[in-house]
Amino acid sequence: MRRIKELVLNNFLVVRAVFMREILYWIRYPMWFLTFFSFPYLVSGLFYSIGYALSGENATKYFSERAGTTNVFLYQLVGSAIFIISILMIEEVGYSIRAEQLRGTLEYNYIAKANKIVLWGSVVLPHGLVSLSTLAISLIPALYIGLKSINPLDLILGILVLFIGLLPLFGIGFIVAALTMRFKEPWAVTNIIKAFLSAFSGFNYPITILPLWLQYVSNMLPTTIVTNIIREAILFNRKLYTMNYQLGLLIFMSTIYSITAFTVYKKWEMEARKRGELSKY
Amino acid sequence: MRDYAIVTKDLTKVFITKERKGFLKRGTKKRIIAVDHVNFKVRNGEIFGLLGPNGAGKTTTIKLLATLLIPDDGEAWVNGYHIVQEADKVRESIGVSLYSDRGLYWKLTGRENLRYFAFLYHLPPKVAERRIEDLLEIVDLKGDADKLVEEYSTGMKAKLNLARALLNDAPILMLDEPTLGLDPYSARRVRELILKLRDEGKTILLTTHNMEEADNLCDKIAIINKGKIVALGTPEDLKRMVERQDIVVIEAVNINETLIKILRSKDYVSYVSENIKDPLSMSGTLRIGLNENSREALPNLLALMAKYKIKVQYIKVTGPSLEDVFITLTKRGFYEEDQRTSTK
């Protein structure tokens, strides 16, 4: 029992260390907050304008028929918010190990006593928390304007779902991060993943407009599931407990992606130690 | 084994590198033996130096012992633990400083950096704060502890690196070039600290390519060249390996190849090692090993300097140093990787 308590406390110290480090970095590079506040509105505006350019005054009408809601702007805004948060999660986690390598801190983190899975996995907390809370703050005015009555509990639950949805993205990002211990090019891989998720997650249009086979692919993406759940809750007032299947799928994906990520990490950590890649930058 | 903090047995590391040959041509793979069947033992509580020029394999040896690399052959034990099979135990037994000015979070303060790593070493917050305060005092950084590391000088970063290595109060310290890039005052402070740590019972493995540092600090030295240990012993033992001979050290400007060639051809000269510090003025140090008594050779040497318009700034006759041991054993100048060097 004492050993378990010690283990928990030690790992908590590691999580706390990473949390504080990341939060301090966020605060000392404050322009990111501007991105969070503005991006959902800018991306929504972009898609709105594209739609208008393509279909003219009937754009909203056509879109509403396909999306099943008349509140097109809120539909866009929710999608854009999940889009930016997902992209940032992939990017930040994907670059995390490479950033340590470039700074020369990877080896020092590596030889410390901390459990490496806890150490690298802890990155998800500060990133998730900062991006979710900032986005929530930035979205509240729009949500109030878009929906006359919004239950704060629904909003909190929505954010919780989004956080669960970030876990598989963390897994995907971490697979990239682990591979970059050897291949050193997270940018190329994360850009492809980001483009893929952007196109097929239904952030800004319903995936029903895609060919059937592509809809199957789309439904396997965690981002599609999260977007669906949150839209259902916010736009169609569906209660989260009625979406057990989708939530379960999300948790399943989180587990699978995380296990895959850490298996890949373990393999490439050994390779990196054999080849002397930990210190190469 | 119990008396030894570190034991290596035929420790070997091979790297495969690719030589690039232009835009579209495929590079050829090259096998580099960075550490070649290295054997040494470090006693508990001693300062053991790995001395060698750049690229000799010193840092690779430290990285192998710090579990950052896996050896291709051979074995090693640190604090009695096997570096591959018991890597976690090894990590708990060591404090490591690898780069004097890298490996820190630039957007965190010195104190925040130490706090971060203290938590990674599982130090409870109160213990960590006390330890950080003590270490900041020891490395003379208390006044700058709350500045961002990006505002630190190289010397301050080196000190912070050293403080980090001491965070977990490990019995064994591995310091890679701990005084590299430091001003003379800071370097002296770091050396004093290393000696103090030895007196407190720590075992210290350090790498250096500074002869004087190795001579003054280390209880035992392994001279390493091209991945192999060429000599091992106390500084005095090593110096005794060189035949009794006089060494003339000349600091001069306008050192040139012709003079070096002439010097090498002289019977009374055993070897010439040249360390050019400023290629523009060709100023630097000539280290000339003599085969005969310096009283007889010195007038000839000075005459040669005058003939080839070498502006001598300083001259001294000395006994063999570790540099001479290195030159004698390896038949190459110590600064060959950095500078043009010629030995007879």
XYZ file of C-alpha atoms in Angstrom:
625
model
C 0.000 0.000 0.000
C 2.872 2.349 0.918
C 4.574 1.522 -2.353
C 1.442 2.305 -4.338
C 1.027 5.616 -2.521
C 4.656 6.484 -3.223
C 4.246 5.524 -6.879
C 1.166 7.712 -7.234
C 2.837 10.666 -5.499
C 5.994 10.361 -7.580
C 4.040 10.247 -10.807
C 1.937 13.159 -9.664
C 5.163 15.164 -9.227
C 6.115 14.370 -12.812
C 2.676 15.391 -14.114
C 2.905 18.585 -12.054
C 6.387 19.353 -13.414
C 5.277 18.985 -17.024
C 2.060 20.895 -16.359
C 3.898 23.852 -14.830
C 6.539 23.865 -17.553
C 3.954 23.917 -20.331
C 1.730 26.504 -18.662
C 4.748 28.788 -18.150
C 5.635 28.375 -21.812
C 2.060 29.246 -22.804
C 2.147 32.356 -20.646
C 5.545 33.430 -21.966
C 4.456 32.993 -25.580
C 1.065 34.686 -25.128
C 0.149 35.229 -28.785
C -1.229 31.674 -28.904
C -4.237 32.915 -26.966
C -5.037 35.282 -29.790
C -5.070 32.298 -32.149
C -7.496 30.470 -29.908
C -9.831 33.423 -29.573
C -9.889 34.364 -33.218
C -9.426 31.160 -35.178
C -12.889 29.575 -34.782
C -14.498 32.816 -35.988
C -12.040 33.274 -38.853
C -12.365 29.688 -40.106
C -16.153 29.839 -39.851
C -16.123 33.090 -41.785
C -13.903 31.497 -44.414
C -16.254 28.571 -45.004
C -19.272 30.838 -44.902
C -17.726 33.019 -47.600
C -16.730 30.040 -49.761
C -20.284 28.739 -49.516
C -21.699 32.102 -50.472
C -19.288 32.440 -53.411
C -20.314 29.025 -54.712
C -24.065 29.149 -54.188
C -24.940 32.782 -53.688
C -27.920 33.729 -51.554
C -29.168 30.158 -51.438
C -26.012 28.917 -49.762
C -27.488 28.944 -46.256
C -30.650 27.252 -47.421
C -28.772 24.451 -49.212
C -26.406 24.012 -46.324
C -29.274 23.840 -43.783
C -30.971 21.108 -45.817
C -27.805 18.983 -45.736
C -26.697 19.767 -42.200
C -30.170 19.545 -40.645
C -29.971 22.867 -38.806
C -30.829 26.448 -39.613
C -28.146 27.713 -37.262
C -25.395 27.478 -39.865
C -22.997 29.888 -38.178
C -23.072 27.985 -34.882
C -22.688 24.735 -36.812
C -19.557 26.194 -38.415
C -18.289 27.690 -35.194
C -18.477 24.432 -33.238
C -16.734 22.578 -36.082
C -14.031 25.226 -36.401
C -13.386 25.195 -32.659
C -12.930 21.416 -32.633
C -10.828 21.733 -35.786
C -8.351 24.186 -34.248
C -8.090 22.311 -30.988
C -7.531 18.964 -32.769
C -4.940 20.374 -35.117
C -3.058 21.980 -32.265
C -3.091 18.784 -30.232
C -1.612 16.780 -33.115
C 0.929 19.497 -33.794
C 2.057 20.139 -30.221
C 2.314 16.485 -29.243
C 3.817 15.496 -32.601
C 6.567 18.068 -32.224
C 7.095 17.543 -28.487
C 9.960 15.038 -28.596
C 11.573 16.822 -31.543
C 11.412 20.111 -29.646
C 13.174 18.491 -26.680
C 15.782 17.098 -29.055
C 16.437 20.487 -30.625
C 16.700 22.148 -27.222
C 19.059 19.452 -25.947
C 16.681 18.619 -23.091
C 15.581 15.205 -24.362
C 18.566 13.392 -22.867
C 18.149 15.089 -19.486
C 14.469 14.178 -19.399
C 15.387 10.694 -20.458
C 17.966 10.013 -17.750
C 15.755 11.416 -14.998
C 14.029 8.983 -12.657
C 10.557 9.763 -14.035
C 8.572 7.072 -15.785
C 8.812 7.980 -19.471
C 5.240 7.072 -20.328
C 3.977 9.374 -17.568
C 6.518 12.030 -18.544
C 5.587 12.212 -22.230
C 1.913 11.455 -21.624
C 1.553 14.364 -19.213
C 1.802 16.797 -22.113
C -1.854 16.108 -22.909
C -3.097 17.724 -19.690
C -1.790 21.285 -19.979
C -2.446 21.433 -23.698
C -5.925 20.039 -23.333
C -6.784 22.273 -20.432
C -5.427 25.504 -21.865
C -6.918 25.061 -25.304
C -10.282 23.847 -24.020
C -10.747 26.580 -21.473
C -9.616 29.335 -23.811
C -11.884 28.031 -26.533
C -14.791 27.740 -24.130
C -14.330 31.364 -23.112
C -14.079 32.501 -26.714
C -17.186 30.518 -27.738
C -19.507 31.489 -24.914
C -20.643 34.804 -26.494
C -21.354 33.127 -29.805
C -23.159 30.251 -28.146
C -25.386 32.687 -26.268
C -26.168 34.587 -29.416
C -26.721 31.400 -31.437
C -28.837 29.641 -28.842
C -31.155 31.634 -26.676
C -30.823 29.234 -23.766
C -27.727 27.192 -23.120
C -27.385 24.930 -20.148
C -23.933 25.510 -18.567
C -23.867 21.832 -17.586
C -24.211 20.842 -21.248
C -21.324 23.129 -22.080
C -19.123 21.566 -19.385
C -20.089 18.073 -20.526
C -19.322 19.098 -24.111
C -15.885 20.218 -23.043
C -15.378 16.932 -21.182
C -16.308 15.003 -24.326
C -13.902 17.127 -26.294
C -11.173 16.302 -23.798
C -11.863 12.570 -24.163
C -11.804 13.136 -27.908
C -8.358 14.666 -27.589
C -6.895 11.469 -26.159
C -6.884 9.523 -29.446
C -5.432 12.629 -31.084
C -2.746 12.612 -28.427
C -2.123 8.981 -29.400
C -1.805 9.884 -33.086
C 0.448 12.832 -32.245
C 2.576 10.682 -30.006
C 3.077 8.041 -32.704
C 4.523 10.841 -34.825
C 6.597 12.088 -31.887
C 8.027 8.626 -31.245
C 8.900 8.142 -34.903
C 10.690 11.466 -35.013
C 13.217 10.224 -32.449
C 14.550 8.386 -35.474
C 13.287 10.248 -38.540
C 13.481 13.841 -37.305
C 10.689 15.162 -39.561
C 7.484 15.574 -37.604
C 6.374 18.475 -39.779
C 5.798 16.462 -42.946
C 3.854 13.713 -41.181
C 1.742 15.967 -38.976
C 0.864 18.187 -41.939
C -0.492 15.187 -43.854
C -2.461 14.001 -40.809
C -3.794 17.504 -40.199
C -4.902 17.867 -43.817
C -6.587 14.449 -43.699
C -8.442 15.220 -40.474
C -9.462 18.649 -41.749
C -10.940 17.210 -44.920
C -12.737 14.172 -43.548
C -13.857 14.933 -39.995
C -16.892 16.981 -40.926
C -15.665 20.058 -39.107
C -17.271 22.480 -41.513
C -19.644 20.362 -43.607
C -21.675 17.198 -43.005
C -19.788 14.067 -44.012
C -22.973 12.809 -45.706
C -21.919 14.788 -48.788
C -18.903 12.450 -49.161
C -18.991 9.181 -51.152
C -20.168 6.260 -49.032
C -16.758 4.563 -48.731
C -15.221 7.830 -47.594
C -17.971 8.228 -45.019
C -16.857 4.881 -43.534
C -13.287 6.185 -43.327
C -14.549 9.419 -41.833
C -16.541 7.605 -39.169
C -13.367 5.892 -37.975
C -11.747 9.221 -37.134
C -12.017 10.329 -33.500
C -12.474 13.905 -34.639
C -15.626 12.978 -36.580
C -17.122 11.319 -33.524
C -16.310 14.246 -31.237
C -17.707 16.758 -33.710
C -20.920 14.726 -34.019
C -21.387 14.355 -30.261
C -20.844 18.027 -29.512
C -23.040 19.221 -32.375
C -25.788 16.847 -31.331
C -25.582 18.184 -27.770
C -25.349 21.872 -28.593
C -27.462 22.185 -31.745
C -30.009 19.435 -31.261
C -30.170 19.352 -27.456
C -29.400 15.642 -27.296
C -28.335 14.427 -23.885
C -24.877 12.927 -23.691
C -26.074 9.749 -21.955
C -28.123 8.921 -25.036
C -24.913 8.769 -27.059
C -23.317 5.876 -25.184
C -22.262 4.081 -28.328
C -20.323 7.047 -29.686
C -18.763 7.800 -26.299
C -17.742 4.164 -25.911
C -16.185 4.203 -29.358
C -14.235 7.313 -28.415
C -12.884 5.712 -25.246
C -12.023 2.563 -27.218
C -10.133 4.679 -29.768
C -8.324 6.549 -27.007
C -7.120 3.248 -25.575
C -6.075 1.750 -28.911
C -4.234 4.850 -30.146
C -2.482 5.372 -26.814
C -1.342 1.744 -26.577
C -0.116 1.868 -30.184
C 1.668 5.141 -29.491
C 3.555 3.851 -26.482
C 4.419 0.565 -28.220
C 5.896 2.554 -31.099
C 7.684 4.794 -28.589
C 9.243 1.818 -26.773
C 10.510 0.362 -30.031
C 11.997 3.618 -31.274
C 13.446 4.513 -27.913
C 15.559 1.349 -28.070
C 16.490 2.084 -31.686
C 17.437 5.643 -30.765
C 19.675 4.415 -27.953
C 21.324 1.931 -30.295
C 21.898 4.485 -33.027
C 22.698 7.462 -30.837
C 19.673 9.371 -32.092
C 18.565 10.831 -28.744
C 21.089 13.623 -29.004
C 21.018 14.239 -32.745
C 19.445 17.451 -33.877
C 33.406 -4.796 -7.778
C 32.240 -3.199 -4.495
C 35.233 -0.843 -4.332
C 34.503 0.480 -7.772
C 31.867 2.999 -8.736
C 32.326 2.343 -12.439
C 33.683 -0.706 -14.220
C 33.868 -1.139 -17.981
C 34.773 -4.326 -19.764
C 35.568 -4.131 -23.492
C 32.965 -1.394 -23.879
C 32.431 -0.735 -27.573
C 30.182 1.550 -29.582
C 29.976 1.664 -33.348
C 28.066 4.287 -35.302
C 27.038 4.021 -38.915
C 27.204 7.344 -40.707
C 26.392 8.246 -44.260
C 28.762 10.341 -46.288
C 26.840 12.643 -48.609
C 28.288 13.094 -52.066
C 26.399 15.840 -53.762
C 22.863 16.397 -54.956
C 21.667 13.126 -56.450
C 24.485 10.695 -55.695
C 23.811 8.075 -53.075
C 25.880 8.454 -49.964
C 28.170 5.699 -48.821
C 27.816 4.222 -45.368
C 30.772 4.468 -43.084
C 31.384 2.514 -39.891
C 32.874 4.593 -37.111
C 34.171 2.899 -33.996
C 33.548 5.636 -31.464
C 34.511 3.566 -28.427
C 36.777 0.592 -29.013
C 36.981 -2.108 -26.320
C 37.491 0.329 -23.490
C 38.438 -1.058 -20.076
C 38.749 0.991 -16.919
C 37.712 0.997 -13.292
C 36.834 4.046 -11.229
C 37.234 3.719 -7.482
C 34.586 5.098 -5.145
C 35.360 8.684 -4.191
C 37.918 9.472 -6.868
C 37.977 11.908 -9.761
C 38.588 9.978 -12.940
C 39.318 11.919 -16.103
C 38.845 10.874 -19.681
C 41.365 12.995 -21.520
C 41.492 13.212 -25.276
C 41.110 15.499 -28.265
C 37.777 16.243 -29.940
C 36.204 13.120 -31.427
C 38.261 10.761 -29.262
C 35.190 9.011 -27.811
C 34.986 10.678 -24.399
C 31.379 11.856 -24.635
C 30.243 8.581 -26.184
C 31.780 6.734 -23.225
C 29.886 8.959 -20.781
C 26.654 8.517 -22.734
C 27.077 4.751 -22.674
C 27.585 4.813 -18.918
C 24.638 7.190 -18.463
C 22.380 4.692 -20.332
C 21.744 7.095 -23.192
C 23.382 4.673 -25.602
C 23.396 0.898 -25.797
C 26.840 -0.645 -26.363
C 27.458 -2.832 -29.393
C 29.885 -4.962 -27.463
C 31.232 -5.268 -23.944
C 29.634 -4.421 -20.647
C 29.764 -1.835 -17.899
C 28.519 -1.418 -14.364
C 27.756 1.826 -12.597
C 27.345 1.702 -8.829
C 27.216 -2.058 -9.246
C 24.337 -1.953 -11.721
C 24.545 -3.178 -15.301
C 24.101 -0.307 -17.748
C 21.709 -2.220 -20.036
C 19.936 -4.704 -17.790
C 19.559 -2.343 -14.819
C 19.373 0.999 -16.617
C 16.785 2.463 -14.203
C 19.006 1.718 -11.189
C 21.978 3.256 -12.987
C 19.979 6.438 -13.647
C 19.138 6.692 -9.959
C 22.849 6.482 -9.113
C 24.113 9.248 -11.367
C 24.020 12.987 -11.852
C 24.925 14.026 -15.365
C 26.007 17.230 -17.060
C 26.434 16.770 -20.791
C 26.631 20.192 -22.348
C 27.797 23.323 -20.688
C 25.265 25.632 -22.336
C 22.515 23.459 -23.842
C 19.851 21.226 -22.446
C 17.941 23.880 -20.544
C 14.485 25.363 -20.989
C 15.260 28.873 -22.200
C 11.823 30.277 -21.419
C 12.011 29.117 -17.798
C 14.097 30.742 -15.105
C 17.094 28.999 -13.569
C 15.032 28.162 -10.500
C 12.110 26.862 -12.589
C 14.490 24.647 -14.562
C 15.838 23.140 -11.357
C 12.335 22.732 -9.922
C 11.196 20.940 -13.076
C 14.044 18.447 -12.943
C 13.752 18.050 -9.171
C 10.196 16.797 -9.681
C 11.376 14.442 -12.422
C 13.712 13.030 -9.781
C 10.698 12.683 -7.432
C 11.920 15.178 -4.845
C 8.923 16.294 -2.762
C 8.203 20.050 -3.173
C 9.582 21.181 0.197
C 12.732 19.064 -0.109
C 13.141 20.271 -3.696
C 12.916 23.946 -2.716
C 15.525 23.521 0.023
C 17.838 21.606 -2.301
C 17.426 24.213 -5.053
C 18.291 27.020 -2.626
C 21.415 25.166 -1.491
C 22.526 24.408 -5.028
C 21.970 27.959 -6.233
C 24.190 29.067 -3.385
C 26.853 26.471 -4.188
C 27.055 27.380 -7.885
C 26.834 31.098 -7.157
C 23.595 31.695 -9.049
C 21.321 32.862 -6.274
C 21.159 36.415 -7.565
C 20.211 35.296 -11.071
C 17.944 32.390 -10.182
C 14.767 34.167 -11.246
C 16.015 35.359 -14.618
C 14.997 33.476 -17.743
C 17.733 31.125 -18.919
C 17.709 32.880 -22.305
C 19.287 35.841 -20.493
C 22.068 33.718 -18.984
C 25.695 33.861 -20.118
C 27.484 30.658 -21.145
C 29.133 30.497 -17.742
C 25.822 30.832 -15.923
C 24.288 28.081 -18.041
C 27.259 25.832 -17.288
C 26.778 26.443 -13.573
C 23.064 25.738 -13.827
C 23.860 22.516 -15.660
C 26.158 21.528 -12.844
C 23.502 22.371 -10.245
C 21.051 20.162 -12.110
C 23.544 17.278 -12.058
C 23.665 17.633 -8.265
C 19.886 17.782 -7.751
C 19.354 14.132 -6.929
C 22.445 13.951 -4.684
C 23.657 10.913 -6.594
C 26.858 9.168 -5.485
C 28.334 9.315 -8.983
C 28.689 12.405 -11.149
C 29.405 12.340 -14.862
C 30.538 15.692 -16.175
C 31.250 16.199 -19.839
C 33.701 19.085 -20.343
C 32.419 20.947 -17.273
C 34.550 24.053 -17.851
C 34.217 24.314 -21.612
C 33.547 27.890 -22.696
C 33.878 29.333 -19.189
C 35.926 32.395 -18.331
C 38.988 31.667 -16.142
C 37.241 32.781 -12.944
C 34.132 30.640 -13.502
C 36.286 27.691 -14.594
C 38.297 27.958 -11.393
C 35.086 28.053 -9.309
C 33.779 24.941 -11.067
C 37.086 23.118 -10.493
C 37.009 24.045 -6.816
C 33.475 22.739 -6.595
C 34.465 19.450 -8.237
C 37.263 18.995 -5.699
C 34.862 19.811 -2.863
C 32.386 17.230 -4.144
C 35.160 14.634 -4.248
C 36.038 15.497 -0.658
C 32.375 14.950 0.263
C 32.663 11.421 -1.074
C 31.268 11.714 -4.581
C 32.809 9.755 -7.402
C 33.363 11.954 -10.431
C 33.900 10.869 -13.995
C 34.785 13.850 -16.129
C 35.876 14.369 -19.675
C 38.174 17.155 -20.686
C 40.584 18.153 -23.367
C 42.232 20.603 -21.040
C 45.586 19.152 -19.976
C 46.054 21.352 -16.962
C 42.553 20.662 -15.738
C 43.097 16.919 -15.989
C 46.485 17.201 -14.307
C 45.224 19.315 -11.401
C 41.834 17.705 -10.802
C 42.056 14.030 -11.543
C 43.221 11.266 -9.287
C 43.389 9.009 -12.287
C 43.351 9.682 -16.003
C 42.612 7.578 -19.049
C 44.058 9.081 -22.202
C 41.711 8.243 -25.013
C 42.435 8.490 -28.716
C 40.265 7.315 -31.623
C 38.035 5.388 -29.224
C 40.849 3.505 -27.523
C 42.471 4.020 -24.162
C 46.161 4.512 -24.869
C 47.287 5.086 -21.302
C 45.803 4.905 -17.847
C 47.151 5.935 -14.479
C 47.684 8.810 -12.106
C 48.952 12.046 -13.719
C 52.396 11.320 -12.263
C 52.398 7.737 -13.590
C 51.503 8.994 -17.029
C 54.178 11.674 -17.088
C 56.770 9.083 -16.085
C 55.896 7.207 -19.291
C 57.693 9.877 -21.288
C 61.492 9.685 -21.297
C 63.121 12.452 -19.325
C 63.443 15.238 -21.831
C 63.129 18.982 -22.014
C 60.144 20.557 -23.700
C 60.360 24.076 -25.098
C 57.083 25.946 -25.229
C 57.090 28.987 -27.486
C 54.214 31.417 -27.891
C 54.722 33.302 -31.129
C 53.198 35.168 -34.061
C 53.769 34.374 -37.756
C 54.342 30.651 -37.232
C 54.774 29.062 -40.650
C 55.034 25.672 -42.314
C 58.621 26.171 -43.481
C 59.805 26.657 -39.937
C 57.925 23.582 -38.762
C 59.550 21.501 -41.525
C 63.006 22.768 -40.673
C 62.449 22.100 -36.973
C 61.289 18.557 -37.680
C 64.430 17.867 -39.657
C 66.736 18.774 -36.808
C 68.416 15.943 -34.883
C 67.932 17.605 -31.544
C 64.144 17.823 -32.029
C 62.001 14.859 -31.037
C 58.626 16.305 -32.075
C 56.833 19.549 -32.801
C 53.238 20.180 -31.916
C 51.631 23.327 -33.210
C 48.465 24.893 -31.837
C 47.413 27.895 -33.913
C 44.934 30.059 -32.053
C 44.563 32.840 -34.618
C 44.902 31.733 -38.249
C 45.016 35.361 -39.484
C 48.156 36.332 -37.593
C 49.276 32.682 -37.386
C 49.789 33.147 -33.696
C 49.758 30.241 -31.304
C 51.922 27.856 -29.376
C 54.752 25.605 -30.517
C 55.603 22.704 -28.272
C 58.992 21.299 -29.132
C 60.210 18.075 -27.551
C 64.005 17.957 -27.429
C 66.324 14.980 -27.713
C 69.115 16.784 -25.925
C 69.633 19.217 -23.102
C 67.784 22.488 -23.683
C 70.906 24.525 -22.844
C 72.517 23.230 -26.017
C 69.454 23.383 -28.270
C 67.952 26.671 -27.175
C 70.395 29.028 -28.986
C 69.830 27.091 -32.223
C 66.078 27.297 -31.794
C 66.158 31.032 -31.183
C 68.392 31.543 -34.208
C 65.884 29.657 -36.352
C 63.036 31.799 -35.036
C 64.908 34.949 -35.959
C 65.808 33.627 -39.414
C 62.190 32.808 -40.283
C 60.870 36.086 -38.829
C 58.897 34.431 -36.065
C 57.919 36.958 -33.443
C 58.501 35.178 -30.147
C 56.329 36.506 -27.334
C 57.062 34.003 -24.617
C 59.379 31.058 -24.155
C 59.777 28.523 -21.404
C 61.546 25.240 -20.852
C 59.514 22.657 -19.020
C 59.308 18.963 -18.236
C 56.872 16.537 -19.896
C 53.171 17.216 -19.426
C 50.153 15.111 -20.272
C 50.183 16.632 -23.751
C 53.651 15.205 -24.292
C 52.429 11.839 -23.041
C 49.634 12.000 -25.597
C 51.979 13.002 -28.427
C 54.495 10.308 -27.521
C 51.889 7.566 -27.289
C 49.767 8.433 -30.290
C 52.371 10.023 -32.586
C 49.944 12.833 -33.261
C 49.376 16.304 -31.923
C 46.662 16.744 -29.337
C 44.959 19.510 -31.321
C 45.012 17.648 -34.627
C 41.214 17.706 -34.913
C 41.039 21.446 -34.315
C 44.301 22.795 -35.613
C 47.080 22.065 -38.021
C 49.565 20.003 -36.090
C 52.702 18.248 -37.086
C 54.706 15.753 -35.167
C 57.973 14.326 -36.166
